[in-house]
């Protein structure tokens, strides 16, 4: 994994009275899972999108592995960061396999390796490759689409994973399985993970540290689950 440093990060959307992210400073260590937990509309997604350079900060800095992201070539950033979102973000005109293969293909992996990896990722998220690889997103349930979104985020084995309520529509049994897979990625492969949820139990289960947003746009508490549970 790589460290992620946010320094005085601020986002003001044009026309909004209040900033959506207000002067947030935090350091996420390499190999650490940090969960952002709090009510909706409090700037969690906006924070992930800034780390990903999908939107520009109004102020402050972001460094990944010590490198200012504004200086990183977007294609390189895509290889470095796996991104899974609530709405899955699958391309509707591409099959499940093509969606999952997106970043490996961009990275120039050989065809045979991509094919194997697609099957491996589908197995990991509990979807039978034979049944699902040639389907289009519209032929999947919401939960299945999310699982493919997670498979796509993990496909190129990126050092950094940004996950924005990635299991919201997934059935409870599969959700526990995917949470356990994330814990494994973190413990065995030391991926750096920033995970957004409004589910406090999920935050406690997954986070090495948890950033709690109580009032919007600012982090009220940033600590280990043990400390947060006893405070
Ligand atoms: P969360 O992920 O915690 O639900 P968001 O980051 O999605 O919160 O949103 C934080 C705030 O920023 C909300 O008040 C939302 O209305 C506002 N916001 C988000 N995206 C935009 C946008 N593109 N333009 C204007 N305001 C936005
Ligand atoms: P283009 O570069 O052709 O404009 P993008 O790279 O923006 O296309 O593709 C966006 C889609 O790729 C989104 O649906 C998103 O879910 C997915 N994606 C995969 N990895 C990333 C990433 N690291 N950051 C943003 N989007 C990503």
GROMACS .gro file of N, CA, C and O in nm, residues 46-149:
model
  416
   46UNK      N    1  -1.739   1.311  -0.143
   46UNK     CA    2  -1.660   1.422  -0.199
   46UNK      C    3  -1.511   1.403  -0.165
   46UNK      O    4  -1.424   1.427  -0.249
   47UNK      N    5  -1.485   1.359  -0.043
   47UNK     CA    6  -1.346   1.335  -0.002
   47UNK      C    7  -1.281   1.228  -0.091
   47UNK      O    8  -1.170   1.247  -0.142
   48UNK      N    9  -1.351   1.116  -0.111
   48UNK     CA   10  -1.294   1.010  -0.196
   48UNK      C   11  -1.272   1.059  -0.338
   48UNK      O   12  -1.170   1.030  -0.400
   49UNK      N   13  -1.369   1.135  -0.389
   49UNK     CA   14  -1.356   1.183  -0.527
   49UNK      C   15  -1.237   1.277  -0.542
   49UNK      O   16  -1.175   1.283  -0.649
   50UNK      N   17  -1.206   1.351  -0.438
   50UNK     CA   18  -1.088   1.439  -0.447
   50UNK      C   19  -0.960   1.356  -0.446
   50UNK      O   20  -0.865   1.387  -0.519
   51UNK      N   21  -0.956   1.252  -0.362
   51UNK     CA   22  -0.836   1.167  -0.358
   51UNK      C   23  -0.812   1.105  -0.495
   51UNK      O   24  -0.700   1.089  -0.541
   52UNK      N   25  -0.922   1.074  -0.561
   52UNK     CA   26  -0.919   1.012  -0.692
   52UNK      C   27  -0.902   1.108  -0.808
   52UNK      O   28  -0.898   1.068  -0.922
   53UNK      N   29  -0.906   1.236  -0.776
   53UNK     CA   30  -0.902   1.342  -0.877
   53UNK      C   31  -1.020   1.338  -0.972
   53UNK      O   32  -1.008   1.376  -1.088
   54UNK      N   33  -1.133   1.289  -0.924
   54UNK     CA   34  -1.255   1.300  -1.005
   54UNK      C   35  -1.311   1.441  -0.990
   54UNK      O   36  -1.381   1.489  -1.079
   55UNK      N   37  -1.283   1.504  -0.874
   55UNK     CA   38  -1.313   1.646  -0.860
   55UNK      C   39  -1.193   1.718  -0.799
   55UNK      O   40  -1.112   1.656  -0.731
   56UNK      N   41  -1.183   1.845  -0.825
   56UNK     CA   42  -1.071   1.924  -0.776
   56UNK      C   43  -1.103   1.984  -0.639
   56UNK      O   44  -1.210   2.038  -0.620
   57UNK      N   45  -1.009   1.977  -0.545
   57UNK     CA   46  -1.028   2.047  -0.418
   57UNK      C   47  -1.033   2.198  -0.439
   57UNK      O   48  -0.976   2.249  -0.535
   58UNK      N   49  -1.103   2.267  -0.347
   58UNK     CA   50  -1.098   2.413  -0.348
   58UNK      C   51  -0.975   2.462  -0.273
   58UNK      O   52  -0.933   2.576  -0.290
   59UNK      N   53  -0.925   2.377  -0.186
   59UNK     CA   54  -0.804   2.414  -0.112
   59UNK      C   55  -0.742   2.292  -0.048
   59UNK      O   56  -0.806   2.189  -0.032
   60UNK      N   57  -0.615   2.305  -0.013
   60UNK     CA   58  -0.546   2.196   0.055
   60UNK      C   59  -0.471   2.105  -0.041
   60UNK      O   60  -0.465   2.132  -0.162
   61UNK      N   61  -0.415   2.000   0.016
   61UNK     CA   62  -0.329   1.910  -0.060
   61UNK      C   63  -0.362   1.764  -0.033
   61UNK      O   64  -0.405   1.730   0.077
   62UNK      N   65  -0.335   1.681  -0.132
   62UNK     CA   66  -0.346   1.536  -0.117
   62UNK      C   67  -0.218   1.473  -0.168
   62UNK      O   68  -0.175   1.502  -0.280
   63UNK      N   69  -0.159   1.388  -0.084
   63UNK     CA   70  -0.042   1.313  -0.130
   63UNK      C   71  -0.068   1.164  -0.117
   63UNK      O   72  -0.123   1.119  -0.017
   64UNK      N   73  -0.030   1.093  -0.220
   64UNK     CA   74  -0.039   0.947  -0.215
   64UNK      C   75   0.103   0.894  -0.229
   64UNK      O   76   0.174   0.928  -0.323
   65UNK      N   77   0.145   0.814  -0.130
   65UNK     CA   78   0.283   0.766  -0.129
   65UNK      C   79   0.381   0.882  -0.133
   65UNK      O   80   0.486   0.873  -0.197
   66UNK      N   81   0.343   0.993  -0.069
   66UNK     CA   82   0.430   1.109  -0.063
   66UNK      C   83   0.425   1.200  -0.184
   66UNK      O   84   0.485   1.306  -0.186
   67UNK      N   85   0.350   1.158  -0.286
   67UNK     CA   86   0.347   1.234  -0.411
   67UNK      C   87   0.217   1.312  -0.423
   67UNK      O   88   0.107   1.256  -0.404
   68UNK      N   89   0.226   1.439  -0.453
   68UNK     CA   90   0.110   1.525  -0.469
   68UNK      C   91   0.026   1.473  -0.587
   68UNK      O   92   0.076   1.461  -0.698
   69UNK      N   93  -0.103   1.440  -0.562
   69UNK     CA   94  -0.182   1.380  -0.670
   69UNK      C   95  -0.207   1.474  -0.787
   69UNK      O   96  -0.231   1.428  -0.899
   70UNK      N   97  -0.203   1.604  -0.760
   70UNK     CA   98  -0.223   1.695  -0.873
   70UNK      C   99  -0.111   1.682  -0.976
   70UNK      O  100  -0.128   1.719  -1.091
   71UNK      N  101   0.000   1.622  -0.934
   71UNK     CA  102   0.111   1.603  -1.028
   71UNK      C  103   0.111   1.466  -1.093
   71UNK      O  104   0.197   1.437  -1.176
   72UNK      N  105   0.015   1.379  -1.056
   72UNK     CA  106   0.017   1.243  -1.108
   72UNK      C  107  -0.065   1.234  -1.236
   72UNK      O  108  -0.176   1.285  -1.244
   73UNK      N  109  -0.009   1.170  -1.335
   73UNK     CA  110  -0.080   1.142  -1.459
   73UNK      C  111  -0.205   1.058  -1.427
   73UNK      O  112  -0.196   0.957  -1.359
   74UNK      N  113  -0.324   1.103  -1.475
   74UNK     CA  114  -0.449   1.033  -1.440
   74UNK      C  115  -0.446   0.883  -1.473
   74UNK      O  116  -0.504   0.804  -1.399
   75UNK      N  117  -0.382   0.846  -1.580
   75UNK     CA  118  -0.377   0.703  -1.616
   75UNK      C  119  -0.299   0.625  -1.510
   75UNK      O  120  -0.338   0.517  -1.468
   76UNK      N  121  -0.190   0.686  -1.463
   76UNK     CA  122  -0.113   0.621  -1.356
   76UNK      C  123  -0.195   0.613  -1.227
   76UNK      O  124  -0.186   0.515  -1.154
   77UNK      N  125  -0.273   0.718  -1.203
   77UNK     CA  126  -0.356   0.719  -1.083
   77UNK      C  127  -0.460   0.608  -1.088
   77UNK      O  128  -0.486   0.541  -0.988
   78UNK      N  129  -0.519   0.583  -1.204
   78UNK     CA  130  -0.618   0.476  -1.221
   78UNK      C  131  -0.557   0.340  -1.188
   78UNK      O  132  -0.624   0.251  -1.139
   79UNK      N  133  -0.431   0.323  -1.220
   79UNK     CA  134  -0.367   0.194  -1.192
   79UNK      C  135  -0.337   0.178  -1.045
   79UNK      O  136  -0.327   0.069  -0.993
   80UNK      N  137  -0.316   0.290  -0.981
   80UNK     CA  138  -0.278   0.291  -0.841
   80UNK      C  139  -0.398   0.276  -0.749
   80UNK      O  140  -0.387   0.228  -0.637
   81UNK      N  141  -0.513   0.327  -0.795
   81UNK     CA  142  -0.631   0.336  -0.709
   81UNK      C  143  -0.746   0.253  -0.764
   81UNK      O  144  -0.790   0.276  -0.876
   82UNK      N  145  -0.793   0.159  -0.684
   82UNK     CA  146  -0.917   0.089  -0.718
   82UNK      C  147  -1.032   0.165  -0.655
   82UNK      O  148  -1.022   0.209  -0.540
   83UNK      N  149  -1.140   0.181  -0.729
   83UNK     CA  150  -1.250   0.266  -0.683
   83UNK      C  151  -1.380   0.190  -0.698
   83UNK      O  152  -1.414   0.148  -0.809
   84UNK      N  153  -1.449   0.168  -0.590
   84UNK     CA  154  -1.578   0.099  -0.596
   84UNK      C  155  -1.683   0.189  -0.532
   84UNK      O  156  -1.660   0.243  -0.424
   85UNK      N  157  -1.795   0.206  -0.602
   85UNK     CA  158  -1.896   0.300  -0.554
   85UNK      C  159  -2.032   0.231  -0.539
   85UNK      O  160  -2.055   0.125  -0.598
   86UNK      N  161  -2.115   0.296  -0.462
   86UNK     CA  162  -2.247   0.245  -0.430
   86UNK      C  163  -2.327   0.207  -0.555
   86UNK      O  164  -2.389   0.103  -0.561
   87UNK      N  165  -2.324   0.294  -0.655
   87UNK     CA  166  -2.405   0.271  -0.774
   87UNK      C  167  -2.334   0.181  -0.874
   87UNK      O  168  -2.381   0.166  -0.986
   88UNK      N  169  -2.221   0.124  -0.834
   88UNK     CA  170  -2.138   0.030  -0.912
   88UNK      C  171  -2.062   0.098  -1.026
   88UNK      O  172  -1.950   0.059  -1.054
   89UNK      N  173  -2.119   0.198  -1.091
   89UNK     CA  174  -2.048   0.271  -1.196
   89UNK      C  175  -2.005   0.185  -1.314
   89UNK      O  176  -1.912   0.221  -1.386
   90UNK      N  177  -2.075   0.072  -1.337
   90UNK     CA  178  -2.038  -0.014  -1.449
   90UNK      C  179  -2.075   0.053  -1.580
   90UNK      O  180  -2.175   0.125  -1.588
   91UNK      N  181  -1.994   0.030  -1.682
   91UNK     CA  182  -2.029   0.081  -1.814
   91UNK      C  183  -2.137  -0.010  -1.873
   91UNK      O  184  -2.114  -0.130  -1.888
   92UNK      N  185  -2.253   0.049  -1.908
   92UNK     CA  186  -2.368  -0.034  -1.948
   92UNK      C  187  -2.346  -0.107  -2.081
   92UNK      O  188  -2.406  -0.211  -2.103
   93UNK      N  189  -2.260  -0.051  -2.166
   93UNK     CA  190  -2.241  -0.112  -2.298
   93UNK      C  191  -2.130  -0.217  -2.298
   93UNK      O  192  -2.095  -0.271  -2.402
   94UNK      N  193  -2.074  -0.242  -2.181
   94UNK     CA  194  -1.968  -0.343  -2.170
   94UNK      C  195  -2.018  -0.460  -2.088
   94UNK      O  196  -2.094  -0.442  -1.992
   95UNK      N  197  -1.971  -0.580  -2.122
   95UNK     CA  198  -2.008  -0.698  -2.042
   95UNK      C  199  -1.938  -0.691  -1.907
   95UNK      O  200  -1.847  -0.609  -1.885
   96UNK      N  201  -1.979  -0.780  -1.819
   96UNK     CA  202  -1.918  -0.794  -1.688
   96UNK      C  203  -1.766  -0.814  -1.703
   96UNK      O  204  -1.686  -0.747  -1.639
   97UNK      N  205  -1.728  -0.904  -1.793
   97UNK     CA  206  -1.585  -0.933  -1.810
   97UNK      C  207  -1.510  -0.809  -1.861
   97UNK      O  208  -1.401  -0.778  -1.813
   98UNK      N  209  -1.570  -0.738  -1.955
   98UNK     CA  210  -1.504  -0.618  -2.009
   98UNK      C  211  -1.491  -0.510  -1.902
   98UNK      O  212  -1.389  -0.441  -1.896
   99UNK      N  213  -1.593  -0.497  -1.819
   99UNK     CA  214  -1.585  -0.400  -1.710
   99UNK      C  215  -1.471  -0.434  -1.613
   99UNK      O  216  -1.393  -0.348  -1.575
  100UNK      N  217  -1.463  -0.562  -1.576
  100UNK     CA  218  -1.360  -0.602  -1.479
  100UNK      C  219  -1.220  -0.590  -1.540
  100UNK      O  220  -1.123  -0.557  -1.472
  101UNK      N  221  -1.213  -0.612  -1.672
  101UNK     CA  222  -1.083  -0.613  -1.739
  101UNK      C  223  -1.029  -0.473  -1.768
  101UNK      O  224  -0.915  -0.458  -1.812
  102UNK      N  225  -1.111  -0.371  -1.738
  102UNK     CA  226  -1.077  -0.235  -1.779
  102UNK      C  227  -0.936  -0.190  -1.741
  102UNK      O  228  -0.855  -0.152  -1.826
  103UNK      N  229  -0.905  -0.192  -1.612
  103UNK     CA  230  -0.775  -0.141  -1.568
  103UNK      C  231  -0.660  -0.237  -1.607
  103UNK      O  232  -0.558  -0.192  -1.657
  104UNK      N  233  -0.677  -0.369  -1.589
  104UNK     CA  234  -0.571  -0.459  -1.637
  104UNK      C  235  -0.538  -0.437  -1.785
  104UNK      O  236  -0.421  -0.439  -1.825
  105UNK      N  237  -0.642  -0.412  -1.866
  105UNK     CA  238  -0.619  -0.390  -2.009
  105UNK      C  239  -0.539  -0.261  -2.031
  105UNK      O  240  -0.445  -0.256  -2.108
  106UNK      N  241  -0.583  -0.155  -1.957
  106UNK     CA  242  -0.513  -0.025  -1.964
  106UNK      C  243  -0.366  -0.041  -1.926
  106UNK      O  244  -0.280   0.033  -1.973
  107UNK      N  245  -0.341  -0.135  -1.834
  107UNK     CA  246  -0.207  -0.154  -1.781
  107UNK      C  247  -0.125  -0.245  -1.873
  107UNK      O  248  -0.006  -0.263  -1.851
  108UNK      N  249  -0.191  -0.304  -1.973
  108UNK     CA  250  -0.119  -0.384  -2.070
  108UNK      C  251  -0.095  -0.528  -2.030
  108UNK      O  252   0.000  -0.591  -2.077
  109UNK      N  253  -0.180  -0.579  -1.943
  109UNK     CA  254  -0.166  -0.721  -1.908
  109UNK      C  255  -0.191  -0.808  -2.032
  109UNK      O  256  -0.277  -0.774  -2.114
  110UNK      N  257  -0.123  -0.923  -2.042
  110UNK     CA  258  -0.152  -1.016  -2.153
  110UNK      C  259  -0.294  -1.072  -2.142
  110UNK      O  260  -0.348  -1.086  -2.031
  111UNK      N  261  -0.354  -1.103  -2.258
  111UNK     CA  262  -0.493  -1.148  -2.264
  111UNK      C  263  -0.524  -1.266  -2.172
  111UNK      O  264  -0.626  -1.267  -2.104
  112UNK      N  265  -0.438  -1.365  -2.174
  112UNK     CA  266  -0.465  -1.487  -2.096
  112UNK      C  267  -0.469  -1.455  -1.946
  112UNK      O  268  -0.552  -1.506  -1.872
  113UNK      N  269  -0.381  -1.367  -1.906
  113UNK     CA  270  -0.377  -1.330  -1.765
  113UNK      C  271  -0.502  -1.252  -1.726
  113UNK      O  272  -0.556  -1.270  -1.616
  114UNK      N  273  -0.548  -1.167  -1.817
  114UNK     CA  274  -0.670  -1.090  -1.790
  114UNK      C  275  -0.790  -1.183  -1.776
  114UNK      O  276  -0.870  -1.172  -1.683
  115UNK      N  277  -0.798  -1.279  -1.867
  115UNK     CA  278  -0.909  -1.376  -1.864
  115UNK      C  279  -0.911  -1.452  -1.731
  115UNK      O  280  -1.015  -1.465  -1.667
  116UNK      N  281  -0.796  -1.499  -1.687
  116UNK     CA  282  -0.787  -1.570  -1.560
  116UNK      C  283  -0.825  -1.481  -1.443
  116UNK      O  284  -0.893  -1.522  -1.350
  117UNK      N  285  -0.779  -1.357  -1.451
  117UNK     CA  286  -0.804  -1.264  -1.343
  117UNK      C  287  -0.953  -1.231  -1.331
  117UNK      O  288  -1.006  -1.219  -1.220
  118UNK      N  289  -1.020  -1.216  -1.446
  118UNK     CA  290  -1.163  -1.188  -1.445
  118UNK      C  291  -1.237  -1.302  -1.373
  118UNK      O  292  -1.322  -1.279  -1.287
  119UNK      N  293  -1.201  -1.426  -1.407
  119UNK     CA  294  -1.266  -1.542  -1.344
  119UNK      C  295  -1.237  -1.544  -1.193
  119UNK      O  296  -1.326  -1.568  -1.111
  120UNK      N  297  -1.112  -1.515  -1.159
  120UNK     CA  298  -1.073  -1.515  -1.019
  120UNK      C  299  -1.150  -1.410  -0.939
  120UNK      O  300  -1.197  -1.434  -0.827
  121UNK      N  301  -1.166  -1.292  -0.999
  121UNK     CA  302  -1.238  -1.184  -0.931
  121UNK      C  303  -1.387  -1.215  -0.916
  121UNK      O  304  -1.447  -1.184  -0.814
  122UNK      N  305  -1.445  -1.278  -1.020
  122UNK     CA  306  -1.587  -1.315  -1.009
  122UNK      C  307  -1.606  -1.419  -0.900
  122UNK      O  308  -1.699  -1.411  -0.820
  123UNK      N  309  -1.515  -1.517  -0.893
  123UNK     CA  310  -1.522  -1.615  -0.784
  123UNK      C  311  -1.514  -1.544  -0.649
  123UNK      O  312  -1.588  -1.575  -0.556
  124UNK      N  313  -1.423  -1.449  -0.639
  124UNK     CA  314  -1.403  -1.379  -0.513
  124UNK      C  315  -1.529  -1.308  -0.464
  124UNK      O  316  -1.558  -1.307  -0.346
  125UNK      N  317  -1.604  -1.250  -0.558
  125UNK     CA  318  -1.727  -1.181  -0.517
  125UNK      C  319  -1.849  -1.272  -0.521
  125UNK      O  320  -1.963  -1.227  -0.506
  126UNK      N  321  -1.824  -1.401  -0.543
  126UNK     CA  322  -1.931  -1.500  -0.532
  126UNK      C  323  -2.024  -1.506  -0.652
  126UNK      O  324  -2.141  -1.540  -0.639
  127UNK      N  325  -1.971  -1.475  -0.771
  127UNK     CA  326  -2.051  -1.487  -0.893
  127UNK      C  327  -1.983  -1.590  -0.983
  127UNK      O  328  -1.862  -1.581  -1.008
  128UNK      N  329  -2.061  -1.684  -1.033
  128UNK     CA  330  -2.006  -1.790  -1.118
  128UNK      C  331  -1.958  -1.730  -1.252
  128UNK      O  332  -2.039  -1.673  -1.325
  129UNK      N  333  -1.829  -1.742  -1.282
  129UNK     CA  334  -1.778  -1.679  -1.405
  129UNK      C  335  -1.850  -1.728  -1.531
  129UNK      O  336  -1.882  -1.646  -1.618
  130UNK      N  337  -1.878  -1.857  -1.540
  130UNK     CA  338  -1.945  -1.911  -1.659
  130UNK      C  339  -2.081  -1.846  -1.680
  130UNK      O  340  -2.120  -1.815  -1.793
  131UNK      N  341  -2.149  -1.821  -1.571
  131UNK     CA  342  -2.284  -1.766  -1.583
  131UNK      C  343  -2.283  -1.614  -1.605
  131UNK      O  344  -2.370  -1.559  -1.671
  132UNK      N  345  -2.185  -1.548  -1.546
  132UNK     CA  346  -2.195  -1.401  -1.541
  132UNK      C  347  -2.103  -1.324  -1.635
  132UNK      O  348  -2.130  -1.209  -1.665
  133UNK      N  349  -1.996  -1.382  -1.681
  133UNK     CA  350  -1.896  -1.298  -1.749
  133UNK      C  351  -1.947  -1.229  -1.874
  133UNK      O  352  -1.902  -1.120  -1.909
  134UNK      N  353  -2.040  -1.294  -1.946
  134UNK     CA  354  -2.087  -1.235  -2.071
  134UNK      C  355  -2.214  -1.153  -2.056
  134UNK      O  356  -2.268  -1.102  -2.155
  135UNK      N  357  -2.260  -1.138  -1.934
  135UNK     CA  358  -2.382  -1.057  -1.915
  135UNK      C  359  -2.351  -0.908  -1.919
  135UNK      O  360  -2.240  -0.866  -1.892
  136UNK      N  361  -2.452  -0.831  -1.950
  136UNK     CA  362  -2.442  -0.685  -1.941
  136UNK      C  363  -2.497  -0.641  -1.805
  136UNK      O  364  -2.580  -0.711  -1.746
  137UNK      N  365  -2.451  -0.526  -1.756
  137UNK     CA  366  -2.496  -0.480  -1.624
  137UNK      C  367  -2.648  -0.481  -1.607
  137UNK      O  368  -2.698  -0.517  -1.500
  138UNK      N  369  -2.723  -0.446  -1.712
  138UNK     CA  370  -2.870  -0.442  -1.697
  138UNK      C  371  -2.928  -0.580  -1.671
  138UNK      O  372  -3.043  -0.593  -1.629
  139UNK      N  373  -2.850  -0.683  -1.697
  139UNK     CA  374  -2.898  -0.820  -1.673
  139UNK      C  375  -2.862  -0.870  -1.534
  139UNK      O  376  -2.869  -0.989  -1.506
  140UNK      N  377  -2.819  -0.780  -1.449
  140UNK     CA  378  -2.781  -0.815  -1.311
  140UNK      C  379  -2.870  -0.741  -1.212
  140UNK      O  380  -2.917  -0.632  -1.240
  141UNK      N  381  -2.885  -0.800  -1.094
  141UNK     CA  382  -2.954  -0.729  -0.985
  141UNK      C  383  -2.862  -0.619  -0.933
  141UNK      O  384  -2.742  -0.617  -0.962
  142UNK      N  385  -2.919  -0.528  -0.854
  142UNK     CA  386  -2.839  -0.420  -0.797
  142UNK      C  387  -2.721  -0.473  -0.715
  142UNK      O  388  -2.609  -0.423  -0.726
  143UNK      N  389  -2.748  -0.575  -0.634
  143UNK     CA  390  -2.642  -0.632  -0.551
  143UNK      C  391  -2.534  -0.699  -0.636
  143UNK      O  392  -2.414  -0.687  -0.606
  144UNK      N  393  -2.576  -0.766  -0.743
  144UNK     CA  394  -2.478  -0.830  -0.832
  144UNK      C  395  -2.394  -0.724  -0.904
  144UNK      O  396  -2.273  -0.740  -0.921
  145UNK      N  397  -2.458  -0.614  -0.942
  145UNK     CA  398  -2.382  -0.505  -1.006
  145UNK      C  399  -2.276  -0.451  -0.911
  145UNK      O  400  -2.162  -0.425  -0.951
  146UNK      N  401  -2.315  -0.434  -0.785
  146UNK     CA  402  -2.217  -0.385  -0.686
  146UNK      C  403  -2.101  -0.481  -0.673
  146UNK      O  404  -1.985  -0.440  -0.660
  147UNK      N  405  -2.132  -0.611  -0.674
  147UNK     CA  406  -2.025  -0.709  -0.658
  147UNK      C  407  -1.929  -0.704  -0.777
  147UNK      O  408  -1.807  -0.717  -0.761
  148UNK      N  409  -1.983  -0.682  -0.897
  148UNK     CA  410  -1.897  -0.667  -1.014
  148UNK      C  411  -1.814  -0.538  -1.001
  148UNK      O  412  -1.695  -0.535  -1.036
  149UNK      N  413  -1.875  -0.434  -0.945
  149UNK     CA  414  -1.802  -0.310  -0.921
  149UNK      C  415  -1.683  -0.331  -0.828
  149UNK      O  416  -1.575  -0.276  -0.850
   0.00000   0.00000   0.00000
